[in-house]
Coordinates of C-alpha atoms and ligand atoms in Angstrom, one line a residue:
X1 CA 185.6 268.2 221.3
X2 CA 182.1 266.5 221.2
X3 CA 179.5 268.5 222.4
X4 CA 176.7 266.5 224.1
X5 CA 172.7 267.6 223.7
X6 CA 169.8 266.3 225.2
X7 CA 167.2 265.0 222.9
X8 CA 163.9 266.6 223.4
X9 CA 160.8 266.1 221.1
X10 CA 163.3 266.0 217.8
X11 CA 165.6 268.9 218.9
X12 CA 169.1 268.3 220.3
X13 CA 169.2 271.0 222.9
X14 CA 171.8 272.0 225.9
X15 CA 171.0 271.6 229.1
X16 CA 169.9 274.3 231.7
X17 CA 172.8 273.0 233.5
X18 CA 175.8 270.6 233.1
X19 CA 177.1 267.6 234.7
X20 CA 180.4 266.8 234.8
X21 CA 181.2 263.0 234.0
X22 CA 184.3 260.9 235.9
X23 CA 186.3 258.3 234.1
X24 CA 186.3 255.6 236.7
X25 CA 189.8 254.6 235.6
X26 CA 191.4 257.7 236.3
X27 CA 189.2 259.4 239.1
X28 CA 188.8 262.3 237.1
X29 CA 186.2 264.2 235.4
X30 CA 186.7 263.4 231.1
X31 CA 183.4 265.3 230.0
X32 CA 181.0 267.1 230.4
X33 CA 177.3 266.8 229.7
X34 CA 174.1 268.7 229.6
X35 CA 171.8 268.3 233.1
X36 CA 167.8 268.9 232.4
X37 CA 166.2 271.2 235.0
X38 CA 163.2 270.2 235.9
X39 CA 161.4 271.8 233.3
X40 CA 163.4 270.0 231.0
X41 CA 161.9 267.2 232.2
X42 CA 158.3 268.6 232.2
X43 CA 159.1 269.4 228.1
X44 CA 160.0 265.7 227.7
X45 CA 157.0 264.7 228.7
X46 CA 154.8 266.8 227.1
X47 CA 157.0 266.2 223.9
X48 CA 156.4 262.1 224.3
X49 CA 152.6 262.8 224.6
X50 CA 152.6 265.0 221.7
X51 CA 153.8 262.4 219.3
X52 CA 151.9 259.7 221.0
X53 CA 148.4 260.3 218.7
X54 CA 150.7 259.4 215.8
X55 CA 153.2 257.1 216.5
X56 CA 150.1 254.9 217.8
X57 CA 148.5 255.0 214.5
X58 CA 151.8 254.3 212.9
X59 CA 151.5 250.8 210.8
X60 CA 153.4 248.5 213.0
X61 CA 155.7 247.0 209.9
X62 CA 156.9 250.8 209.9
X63 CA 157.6 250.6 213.2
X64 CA 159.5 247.8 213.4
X65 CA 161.3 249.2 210.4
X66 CA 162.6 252.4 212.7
X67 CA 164.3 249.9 215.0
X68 CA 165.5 247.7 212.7
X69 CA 167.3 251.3 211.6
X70 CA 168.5 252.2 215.5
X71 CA 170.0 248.5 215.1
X72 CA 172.3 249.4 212.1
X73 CA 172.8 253.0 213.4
X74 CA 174.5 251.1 217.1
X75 CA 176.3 249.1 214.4
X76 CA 177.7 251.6 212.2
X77 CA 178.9 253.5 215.6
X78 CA 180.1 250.9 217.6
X79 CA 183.5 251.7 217.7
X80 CA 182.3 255.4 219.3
X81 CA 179.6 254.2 221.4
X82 CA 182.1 251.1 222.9
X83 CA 184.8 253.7 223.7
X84 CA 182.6 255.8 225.6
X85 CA 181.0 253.1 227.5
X86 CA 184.8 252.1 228.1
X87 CA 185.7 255.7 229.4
X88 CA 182.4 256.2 231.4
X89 CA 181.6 252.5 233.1
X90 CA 184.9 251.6 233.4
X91 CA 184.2 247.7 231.7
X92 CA 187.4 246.7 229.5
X93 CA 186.9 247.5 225.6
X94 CA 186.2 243.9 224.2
X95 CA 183.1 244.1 227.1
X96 CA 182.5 247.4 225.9
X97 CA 182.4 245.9 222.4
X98 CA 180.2 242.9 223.4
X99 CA 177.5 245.2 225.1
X100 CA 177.4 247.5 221.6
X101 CA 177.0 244.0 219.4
X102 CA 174.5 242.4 222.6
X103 CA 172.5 246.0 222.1
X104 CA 172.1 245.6 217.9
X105 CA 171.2 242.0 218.4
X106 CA 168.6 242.8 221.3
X107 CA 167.0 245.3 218.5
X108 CA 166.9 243.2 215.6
X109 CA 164.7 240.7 217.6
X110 CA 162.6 243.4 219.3
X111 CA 161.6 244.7 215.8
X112 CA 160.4 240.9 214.7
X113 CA 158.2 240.5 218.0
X114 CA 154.7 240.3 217.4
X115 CA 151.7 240.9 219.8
X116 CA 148.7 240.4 217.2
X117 CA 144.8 240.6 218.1
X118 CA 143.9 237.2 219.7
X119 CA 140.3 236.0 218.9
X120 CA 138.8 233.9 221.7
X121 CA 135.3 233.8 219.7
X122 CA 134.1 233.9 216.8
X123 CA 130.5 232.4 216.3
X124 CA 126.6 232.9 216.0
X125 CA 126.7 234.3 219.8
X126 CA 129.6 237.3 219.0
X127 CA 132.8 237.9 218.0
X128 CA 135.2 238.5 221.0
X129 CA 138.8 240.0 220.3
X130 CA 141.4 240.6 222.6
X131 CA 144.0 243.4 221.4
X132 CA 147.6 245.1 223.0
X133 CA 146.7 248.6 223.0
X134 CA 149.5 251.5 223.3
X135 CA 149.8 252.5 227.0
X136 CA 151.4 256.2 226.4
X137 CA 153.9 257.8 228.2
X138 CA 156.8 255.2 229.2
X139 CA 159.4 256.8 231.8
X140 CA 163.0 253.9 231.5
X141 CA 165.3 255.2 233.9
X142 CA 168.3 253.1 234.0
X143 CA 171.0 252.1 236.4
X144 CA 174.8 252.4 235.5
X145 CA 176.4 248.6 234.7
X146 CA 174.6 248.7 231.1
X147 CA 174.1 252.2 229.9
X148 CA 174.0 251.3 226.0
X149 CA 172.1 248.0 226.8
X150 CA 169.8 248.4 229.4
X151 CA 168.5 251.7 227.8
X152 CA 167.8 249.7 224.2
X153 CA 166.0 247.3 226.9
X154 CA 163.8 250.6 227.5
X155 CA 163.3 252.0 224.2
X156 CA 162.9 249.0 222.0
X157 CA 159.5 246.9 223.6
X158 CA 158.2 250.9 224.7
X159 CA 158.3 252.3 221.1
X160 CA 157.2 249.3 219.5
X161 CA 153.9 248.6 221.1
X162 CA 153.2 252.1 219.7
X163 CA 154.8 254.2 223.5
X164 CA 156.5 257.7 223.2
X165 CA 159.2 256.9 226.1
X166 CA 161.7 259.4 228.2
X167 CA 164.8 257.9 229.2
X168 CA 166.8 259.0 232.0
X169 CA 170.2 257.7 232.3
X170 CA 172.2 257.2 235.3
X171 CA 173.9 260.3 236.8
X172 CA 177.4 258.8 236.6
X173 CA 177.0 257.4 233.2
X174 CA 174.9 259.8 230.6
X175 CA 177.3 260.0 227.7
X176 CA 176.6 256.6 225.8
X177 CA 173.0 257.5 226.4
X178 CA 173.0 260.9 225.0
X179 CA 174.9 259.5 222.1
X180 CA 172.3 257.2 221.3
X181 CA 170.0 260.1 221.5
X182 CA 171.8 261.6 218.8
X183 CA 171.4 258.9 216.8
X184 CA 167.2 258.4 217.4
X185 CA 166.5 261.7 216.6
X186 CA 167.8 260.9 213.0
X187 CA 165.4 258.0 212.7
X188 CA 162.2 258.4 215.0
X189 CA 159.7 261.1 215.0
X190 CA 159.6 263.8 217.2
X191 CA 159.1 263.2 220.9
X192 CA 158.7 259.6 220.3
X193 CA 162.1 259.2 222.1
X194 CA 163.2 261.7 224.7
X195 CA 166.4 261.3 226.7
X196 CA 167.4 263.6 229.3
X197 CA 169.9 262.7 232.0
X198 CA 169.7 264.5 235.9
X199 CA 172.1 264.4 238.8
X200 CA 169.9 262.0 240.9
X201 CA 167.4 264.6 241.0
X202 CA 164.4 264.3 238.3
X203 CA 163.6 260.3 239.2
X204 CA 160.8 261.2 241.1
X205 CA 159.3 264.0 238.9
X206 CA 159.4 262.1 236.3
X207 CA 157.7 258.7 237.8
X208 CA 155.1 260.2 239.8
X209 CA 153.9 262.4 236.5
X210 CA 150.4 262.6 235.7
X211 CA 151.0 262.3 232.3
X212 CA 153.3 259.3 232.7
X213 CA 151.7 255.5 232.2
X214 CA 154.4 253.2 232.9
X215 CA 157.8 253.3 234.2
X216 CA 160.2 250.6 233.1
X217 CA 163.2 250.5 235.7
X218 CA 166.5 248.7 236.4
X219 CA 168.1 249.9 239.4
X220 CA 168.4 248.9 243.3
X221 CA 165.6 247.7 244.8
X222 CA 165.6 250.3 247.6
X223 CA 165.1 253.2 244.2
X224 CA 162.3 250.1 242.5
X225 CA 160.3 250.4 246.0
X226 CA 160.1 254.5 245.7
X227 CA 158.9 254.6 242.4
X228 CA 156.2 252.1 243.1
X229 CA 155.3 254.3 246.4
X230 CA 155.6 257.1 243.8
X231 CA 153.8 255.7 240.9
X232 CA 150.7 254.9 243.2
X233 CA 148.9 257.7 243.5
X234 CA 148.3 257.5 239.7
X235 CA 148.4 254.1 239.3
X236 CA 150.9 253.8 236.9
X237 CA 152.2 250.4 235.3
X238 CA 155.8 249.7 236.7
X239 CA 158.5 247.3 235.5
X240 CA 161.1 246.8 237.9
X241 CA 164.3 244.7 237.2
X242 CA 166.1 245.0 240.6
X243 CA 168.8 243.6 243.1
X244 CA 169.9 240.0 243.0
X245 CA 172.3 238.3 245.1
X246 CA 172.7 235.0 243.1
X247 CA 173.9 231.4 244.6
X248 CA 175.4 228.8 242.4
X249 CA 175.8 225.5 244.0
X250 CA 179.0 223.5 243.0
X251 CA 178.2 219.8 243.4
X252 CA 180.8 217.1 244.4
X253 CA 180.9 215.8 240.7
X254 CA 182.0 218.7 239.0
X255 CA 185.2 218.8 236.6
X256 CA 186.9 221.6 239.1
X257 CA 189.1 223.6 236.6
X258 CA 186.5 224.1 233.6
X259 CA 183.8 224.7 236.8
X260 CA 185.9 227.3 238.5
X261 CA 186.8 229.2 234.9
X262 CA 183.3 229.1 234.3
X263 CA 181.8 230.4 237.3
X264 CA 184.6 233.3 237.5
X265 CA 183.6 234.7 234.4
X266 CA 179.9 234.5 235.9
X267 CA 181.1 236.7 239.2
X268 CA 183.6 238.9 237.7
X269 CA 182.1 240.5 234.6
X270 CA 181.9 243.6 234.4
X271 CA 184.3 244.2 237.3
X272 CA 180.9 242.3 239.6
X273 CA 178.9 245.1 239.0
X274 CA 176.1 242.7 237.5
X275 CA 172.5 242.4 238.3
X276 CA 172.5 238.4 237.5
X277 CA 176.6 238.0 238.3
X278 CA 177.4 234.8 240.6
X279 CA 177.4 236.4 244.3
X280 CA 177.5 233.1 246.3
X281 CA 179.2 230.1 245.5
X282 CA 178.1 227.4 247.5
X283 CA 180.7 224.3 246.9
X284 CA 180.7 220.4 248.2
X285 CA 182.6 220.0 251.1
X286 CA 184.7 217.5 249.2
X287 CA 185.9 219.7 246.8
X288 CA 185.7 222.8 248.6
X289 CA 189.6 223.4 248.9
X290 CA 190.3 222.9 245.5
X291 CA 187.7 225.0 243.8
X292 CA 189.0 227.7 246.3
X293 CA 192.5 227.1 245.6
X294 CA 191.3 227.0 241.5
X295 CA 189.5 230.2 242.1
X296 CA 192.2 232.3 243.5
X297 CA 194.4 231.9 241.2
X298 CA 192.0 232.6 238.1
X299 CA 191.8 236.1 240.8
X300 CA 195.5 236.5 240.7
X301 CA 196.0 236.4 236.7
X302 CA 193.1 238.5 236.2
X303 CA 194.8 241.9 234.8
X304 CA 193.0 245.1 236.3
X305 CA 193.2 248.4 234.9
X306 CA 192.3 250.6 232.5
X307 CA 189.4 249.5 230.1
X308 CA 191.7 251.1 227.2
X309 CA 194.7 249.3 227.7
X310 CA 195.4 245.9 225.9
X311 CA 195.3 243.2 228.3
X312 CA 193.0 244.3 231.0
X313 CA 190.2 241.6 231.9
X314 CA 189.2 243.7 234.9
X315 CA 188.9 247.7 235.2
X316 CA 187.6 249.7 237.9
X317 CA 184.5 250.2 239.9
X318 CA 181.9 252.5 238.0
X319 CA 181.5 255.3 240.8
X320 CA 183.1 256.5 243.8
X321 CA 180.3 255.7 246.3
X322 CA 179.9 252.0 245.3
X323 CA 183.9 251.7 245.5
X324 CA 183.5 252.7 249.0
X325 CA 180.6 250.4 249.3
X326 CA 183.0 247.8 248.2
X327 CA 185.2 248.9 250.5
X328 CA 183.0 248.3 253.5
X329 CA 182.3 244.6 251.9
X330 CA 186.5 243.6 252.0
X331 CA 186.5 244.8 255.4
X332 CA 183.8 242.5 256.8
X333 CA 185.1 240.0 254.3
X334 CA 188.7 239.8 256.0
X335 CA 186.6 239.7 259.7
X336 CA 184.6 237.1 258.7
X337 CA 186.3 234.9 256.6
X338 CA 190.0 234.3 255.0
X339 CA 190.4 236.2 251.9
X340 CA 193.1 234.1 249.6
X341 CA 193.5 236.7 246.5
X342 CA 193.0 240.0 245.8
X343 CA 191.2 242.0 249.2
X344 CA 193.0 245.4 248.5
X345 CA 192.2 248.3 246.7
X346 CA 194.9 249.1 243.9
X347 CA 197.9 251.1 244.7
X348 CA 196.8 254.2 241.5
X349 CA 194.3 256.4 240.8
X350 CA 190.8 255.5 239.8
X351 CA 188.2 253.1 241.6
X352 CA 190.3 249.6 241.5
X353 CA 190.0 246.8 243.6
X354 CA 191.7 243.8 243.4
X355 CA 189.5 240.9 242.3
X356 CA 188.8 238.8 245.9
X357 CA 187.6 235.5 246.9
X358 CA 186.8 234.7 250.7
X359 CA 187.0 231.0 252.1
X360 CA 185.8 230.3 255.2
X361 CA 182.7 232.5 255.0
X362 CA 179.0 231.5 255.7
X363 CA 175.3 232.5 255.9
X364 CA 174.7 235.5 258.1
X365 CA 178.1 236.9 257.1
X366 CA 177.6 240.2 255.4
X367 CA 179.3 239.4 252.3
X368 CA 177.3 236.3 251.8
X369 CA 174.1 238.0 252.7
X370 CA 173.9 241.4 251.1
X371 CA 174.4 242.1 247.3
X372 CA 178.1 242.8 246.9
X373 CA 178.0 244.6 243.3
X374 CA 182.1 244.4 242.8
X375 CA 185.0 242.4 242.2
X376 CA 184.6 239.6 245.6
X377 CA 182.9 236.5 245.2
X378 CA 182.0 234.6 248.8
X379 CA 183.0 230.4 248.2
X380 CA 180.6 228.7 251.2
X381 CA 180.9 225.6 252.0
X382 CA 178.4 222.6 252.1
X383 CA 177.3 218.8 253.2
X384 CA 173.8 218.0 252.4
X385 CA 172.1 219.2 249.1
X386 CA 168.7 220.1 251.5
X387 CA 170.6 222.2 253.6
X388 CA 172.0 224.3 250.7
X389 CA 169.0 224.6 248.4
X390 CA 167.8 226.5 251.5
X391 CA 170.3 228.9 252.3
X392 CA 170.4 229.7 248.7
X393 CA 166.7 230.2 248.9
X394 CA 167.1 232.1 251.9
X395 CA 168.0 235.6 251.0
X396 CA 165.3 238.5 249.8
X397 CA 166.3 238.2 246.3
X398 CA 165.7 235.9 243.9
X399 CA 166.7 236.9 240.6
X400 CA 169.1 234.0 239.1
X401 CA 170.4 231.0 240.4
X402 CA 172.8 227.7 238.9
X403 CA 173.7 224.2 239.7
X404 CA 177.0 222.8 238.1
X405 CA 177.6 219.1 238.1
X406 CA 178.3 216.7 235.5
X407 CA 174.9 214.3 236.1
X408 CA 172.7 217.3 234.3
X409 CA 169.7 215.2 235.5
X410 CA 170.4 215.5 238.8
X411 CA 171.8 219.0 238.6
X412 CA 168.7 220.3 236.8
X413 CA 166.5 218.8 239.6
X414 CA 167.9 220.8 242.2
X415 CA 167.8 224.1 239.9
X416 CA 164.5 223.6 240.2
X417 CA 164.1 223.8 243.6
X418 CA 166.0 227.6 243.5
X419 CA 163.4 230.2 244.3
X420 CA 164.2 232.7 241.1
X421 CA 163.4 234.2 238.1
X422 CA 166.0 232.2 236.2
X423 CA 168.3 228.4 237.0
X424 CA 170.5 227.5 235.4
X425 CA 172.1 224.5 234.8
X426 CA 176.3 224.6 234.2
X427 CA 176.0 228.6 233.1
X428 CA 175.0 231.9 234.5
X429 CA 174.0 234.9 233.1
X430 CA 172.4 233.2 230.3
X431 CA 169.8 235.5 228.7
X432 CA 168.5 236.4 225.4
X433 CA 166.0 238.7 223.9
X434 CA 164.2 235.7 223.6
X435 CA 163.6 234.7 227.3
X436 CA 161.4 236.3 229.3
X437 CA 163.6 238.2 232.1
X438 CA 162.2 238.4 235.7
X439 CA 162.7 238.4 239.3
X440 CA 161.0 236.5 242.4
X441 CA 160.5 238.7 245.5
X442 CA 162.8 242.1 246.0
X443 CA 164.7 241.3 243.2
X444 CA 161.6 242.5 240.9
X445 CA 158.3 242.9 239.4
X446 CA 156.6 241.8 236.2
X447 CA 159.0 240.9 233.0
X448 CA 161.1 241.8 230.5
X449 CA 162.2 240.5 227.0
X450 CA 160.2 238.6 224.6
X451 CA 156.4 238.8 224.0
X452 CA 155.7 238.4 227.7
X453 CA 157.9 241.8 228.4
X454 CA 156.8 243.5 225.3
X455 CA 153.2 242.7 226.9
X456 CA 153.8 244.8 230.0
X457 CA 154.4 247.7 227.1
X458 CA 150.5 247.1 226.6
X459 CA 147.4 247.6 228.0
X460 CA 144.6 244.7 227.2
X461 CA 141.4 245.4 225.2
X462 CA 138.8 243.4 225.0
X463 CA 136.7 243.6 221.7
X464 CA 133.0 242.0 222.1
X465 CA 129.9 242.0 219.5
X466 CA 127.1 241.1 219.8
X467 CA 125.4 238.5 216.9
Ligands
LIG1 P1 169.9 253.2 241.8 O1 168.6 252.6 242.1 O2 170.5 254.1 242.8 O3 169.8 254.1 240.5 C1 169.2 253.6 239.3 C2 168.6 254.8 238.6 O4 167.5 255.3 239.4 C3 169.5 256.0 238.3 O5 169.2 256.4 237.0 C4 169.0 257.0 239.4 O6 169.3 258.3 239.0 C5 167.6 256.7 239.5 N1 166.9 257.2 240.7 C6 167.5 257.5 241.9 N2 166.5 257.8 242.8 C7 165.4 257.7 242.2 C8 164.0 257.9 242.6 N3 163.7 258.3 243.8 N4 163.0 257.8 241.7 C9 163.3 257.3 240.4 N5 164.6 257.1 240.0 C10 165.6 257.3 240.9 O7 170.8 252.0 241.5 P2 172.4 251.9 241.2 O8 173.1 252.0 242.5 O9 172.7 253.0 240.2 O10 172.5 250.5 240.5 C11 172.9 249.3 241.2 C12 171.8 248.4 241.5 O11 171.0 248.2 240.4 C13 172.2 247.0 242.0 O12 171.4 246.7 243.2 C14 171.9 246.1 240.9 O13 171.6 244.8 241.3 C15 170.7 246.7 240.3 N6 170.6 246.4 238.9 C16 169.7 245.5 238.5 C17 169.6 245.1 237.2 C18 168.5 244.1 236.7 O14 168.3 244.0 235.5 N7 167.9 243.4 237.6 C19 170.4 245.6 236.2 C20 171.4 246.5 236.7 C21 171.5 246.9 238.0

């Protein structure tokens, strides 16, 4: 049997204590994994600023050359790391697959960004340079829907710009993580990566550290707001890609089949458990029963089950206390509205619920107004095109929003009116390494991806001589 290791600066090393790790398909523990004490932590850090005079002074090109490495070491793995994230998240293998191949190609471009010195004068007066200097110490602590992704998110932009990070996985899913660590310690210097996974318990050790500069976060918002109360006193930099309770607006033009495949792929990937998944559908009145009709019974083929098995579009939730949040969702969801597929949880063991739509269902409804994170998806109906850009714009998120209709002029016009980080126009989830990732209001702060993210891995210098 595999024997898991935390990596700390360059040495794969047990844990002071262990953590036991639950297959969400079966309930049951299937591993179990080192735990860092706190000291554990403490040696992280000290291991990350160790190697930090170094890997700063390290020629970029050989930089970029280390990722480019981590990129074919998740490809030459990707059959282990995809069944693990199958057997610790839950998500159905070909997902598990797509996050592995999503992860190599998220790398490849990281290690082709480019943040070079940016001369704003050059003349008889001076020469004035403005440069992206390492920041140092980069804590990435990472929610539980992504584990292989979301922690490349972390590690790529942080080591680049020159960083020595720590990442902490999510309690209930260390294992892909610590297999990535294996394979980082074969390819970056010492300390430059850490990864060290907790039981809930070292997130604010570790982000209100005086040797840390810059925590880089995906979680729940209530978790981004502590570490910014945390990170204060030290005035740390702080990423934070949060919450998000997404609205796409259906409108009366729309071809209702291909629109309805389309925006159940958007809510129900990844079992729902997806910061930029489709969490409101707001549809014209006029074609509001058939989109719901089209809907539920895209829910009722759905197979749900094991991530393993053949077949299975859907598995389970990822941890016992968000299937009981879930839980508490279908229950307000039946009182509130008419629920016409799914609204049960599945008759076997392991977290399942049957993937639900609710008709009938409007603003001020809990299931329309909080962020579900599972298998239901809310259909709300609407009149006036006004009326609805403002009760999508009425929630304290804003990370993603769409507009589906077939005139892409029009439907692009009122995208533009949705207060988030991203609109789109007929897709969702639509995001790249490429495009700058962030969040209006408490679904986030600052940006991810591209040059603009890799920026926030940077602190400015300006370089000015006098002629
Ligand atoms: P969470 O905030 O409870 O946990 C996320 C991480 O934070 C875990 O690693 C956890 O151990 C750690 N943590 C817990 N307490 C901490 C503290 N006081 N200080 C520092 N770290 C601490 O979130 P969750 O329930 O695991 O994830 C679900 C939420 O994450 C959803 O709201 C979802 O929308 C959001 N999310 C957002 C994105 C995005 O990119 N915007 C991606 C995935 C998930």
């Amino acid at each position: 049997m595999t024997e898991y290791r935390l990596l700390i600066g360059g040495e794969l090393v047990a844990g002071d204590a262990t953590l036991e790790v639950v297959n969400p398909a079966t309930g049951q523990p299937f591993v179990t994994v080192p735990r860092a004490s706190p000291r554990q932590a403490e040696a992280a850090i000290a291991a990350a600023k160790a190697a930090l005079p170094g890997w700063g002074a390290t020629p970029i090109d050989e930089r970029r050359a280390r990722i480019v490495a981590l990129a074919d070491a998740v490809a030459a793995n990707a059959d282990a790391l995809a069944r693990s994230l199958t057997l610790e998240q839950g998500k159905p293998l070909p997902e598990a697959q797509g996050e592995v191949a999503w992860t190599e190609g998220y790398l490849r471009h990281y290690a082709t960004l480019d943040l070079p010195d940016r001369v704003i004068q050059d003349d008889d007066q001076g020469y004035i340079a403005v440069r992206h200097k390492p920041l140092g110490v980069v804590v990435g602590i990472i929610a539980w829907n992504f584990p292989l992704l979301v922690a490349c998110w972390k590690i790529g932009p942080a080591v680049l710009a020159g960083n020595a990070i720590v990442l902490k996985p999510a309690p209930t899913t260390p294992v892909t993580a610590l297999k990535l660590g294996e394979l980082c310690r074969e390819i970056f210097p010492a300390g430059v990566v850490n990864i060290i996974t907790d039981a809930n318990d070292l997130g604010a050790h570790l982000t209100s550290h005086p040797d840390v500069a810059k925590i880089g976060f995906t979680g729940s918002t209530g978790t981004g707001k502590a570490i910014v109360a945390n990170a204060a006193s030290g005035l740390k930099r702080v990423t934070l890609e949060l919450g998000g309770n997404d609205p796409a607006i259906v409108l009366d033009d729309v071809d209702i089949k291909a629109t309805a495949k389309a925006i159940f792929g958007n809510a129900f990937l990844n079992a729902g458990q997806v910061c930029l998944a489709v969490k409101r559908a707001y549809v014209h009145e006029d074609i509001y029963d058939a989109m719901c009709e089209e809907l539920a019974r895209l829910a009722q083929e759905a197979v749900v089950g094991d991530g393993l098995e053949q077949g299975t579009s859907i598995g389970p939730i990822q941890n016992r206390a968000q299937f009981e949040k879930v839980q508490g969702f279908l229950e307000t969801a039946r009182r509130d509205g008419k629920v016409i597929a799914g609204g049960q949880v599945l008759d076997r063991d392991g977290f399942f619920i049957a993937p639900t739509i609710v008709r009938d269902v409007t603003d001020g409804d809990r299931i329309v107004d909080e962020e579900q994170f599972g298998p239901i998806l809310p259909v709300i109906s609407y009149a006036d095109i006004d009326d609805v850009v403002m009760r999508a714009n009425a929630s304290e998120y804003g990370l993603g929003g769409s507009v589906w209709g077939r005139d892409v002029e029009r439907a692009a016009a009122i995208a533009g009116r949705i207060e988030s980080g991203q609109v789109w126009v007929n897709q969702h989830i639509a995001i790249g390494p490429h495009i700058p990732m962030a969040g209006f209001k408490n679904s986030g702060l600052g940006v991810e991806q591209s040059v603009e993210g890799l920026a926030e891995y940077t602190q400015t210098q300006v370089v000015n001589i006098a002629r």
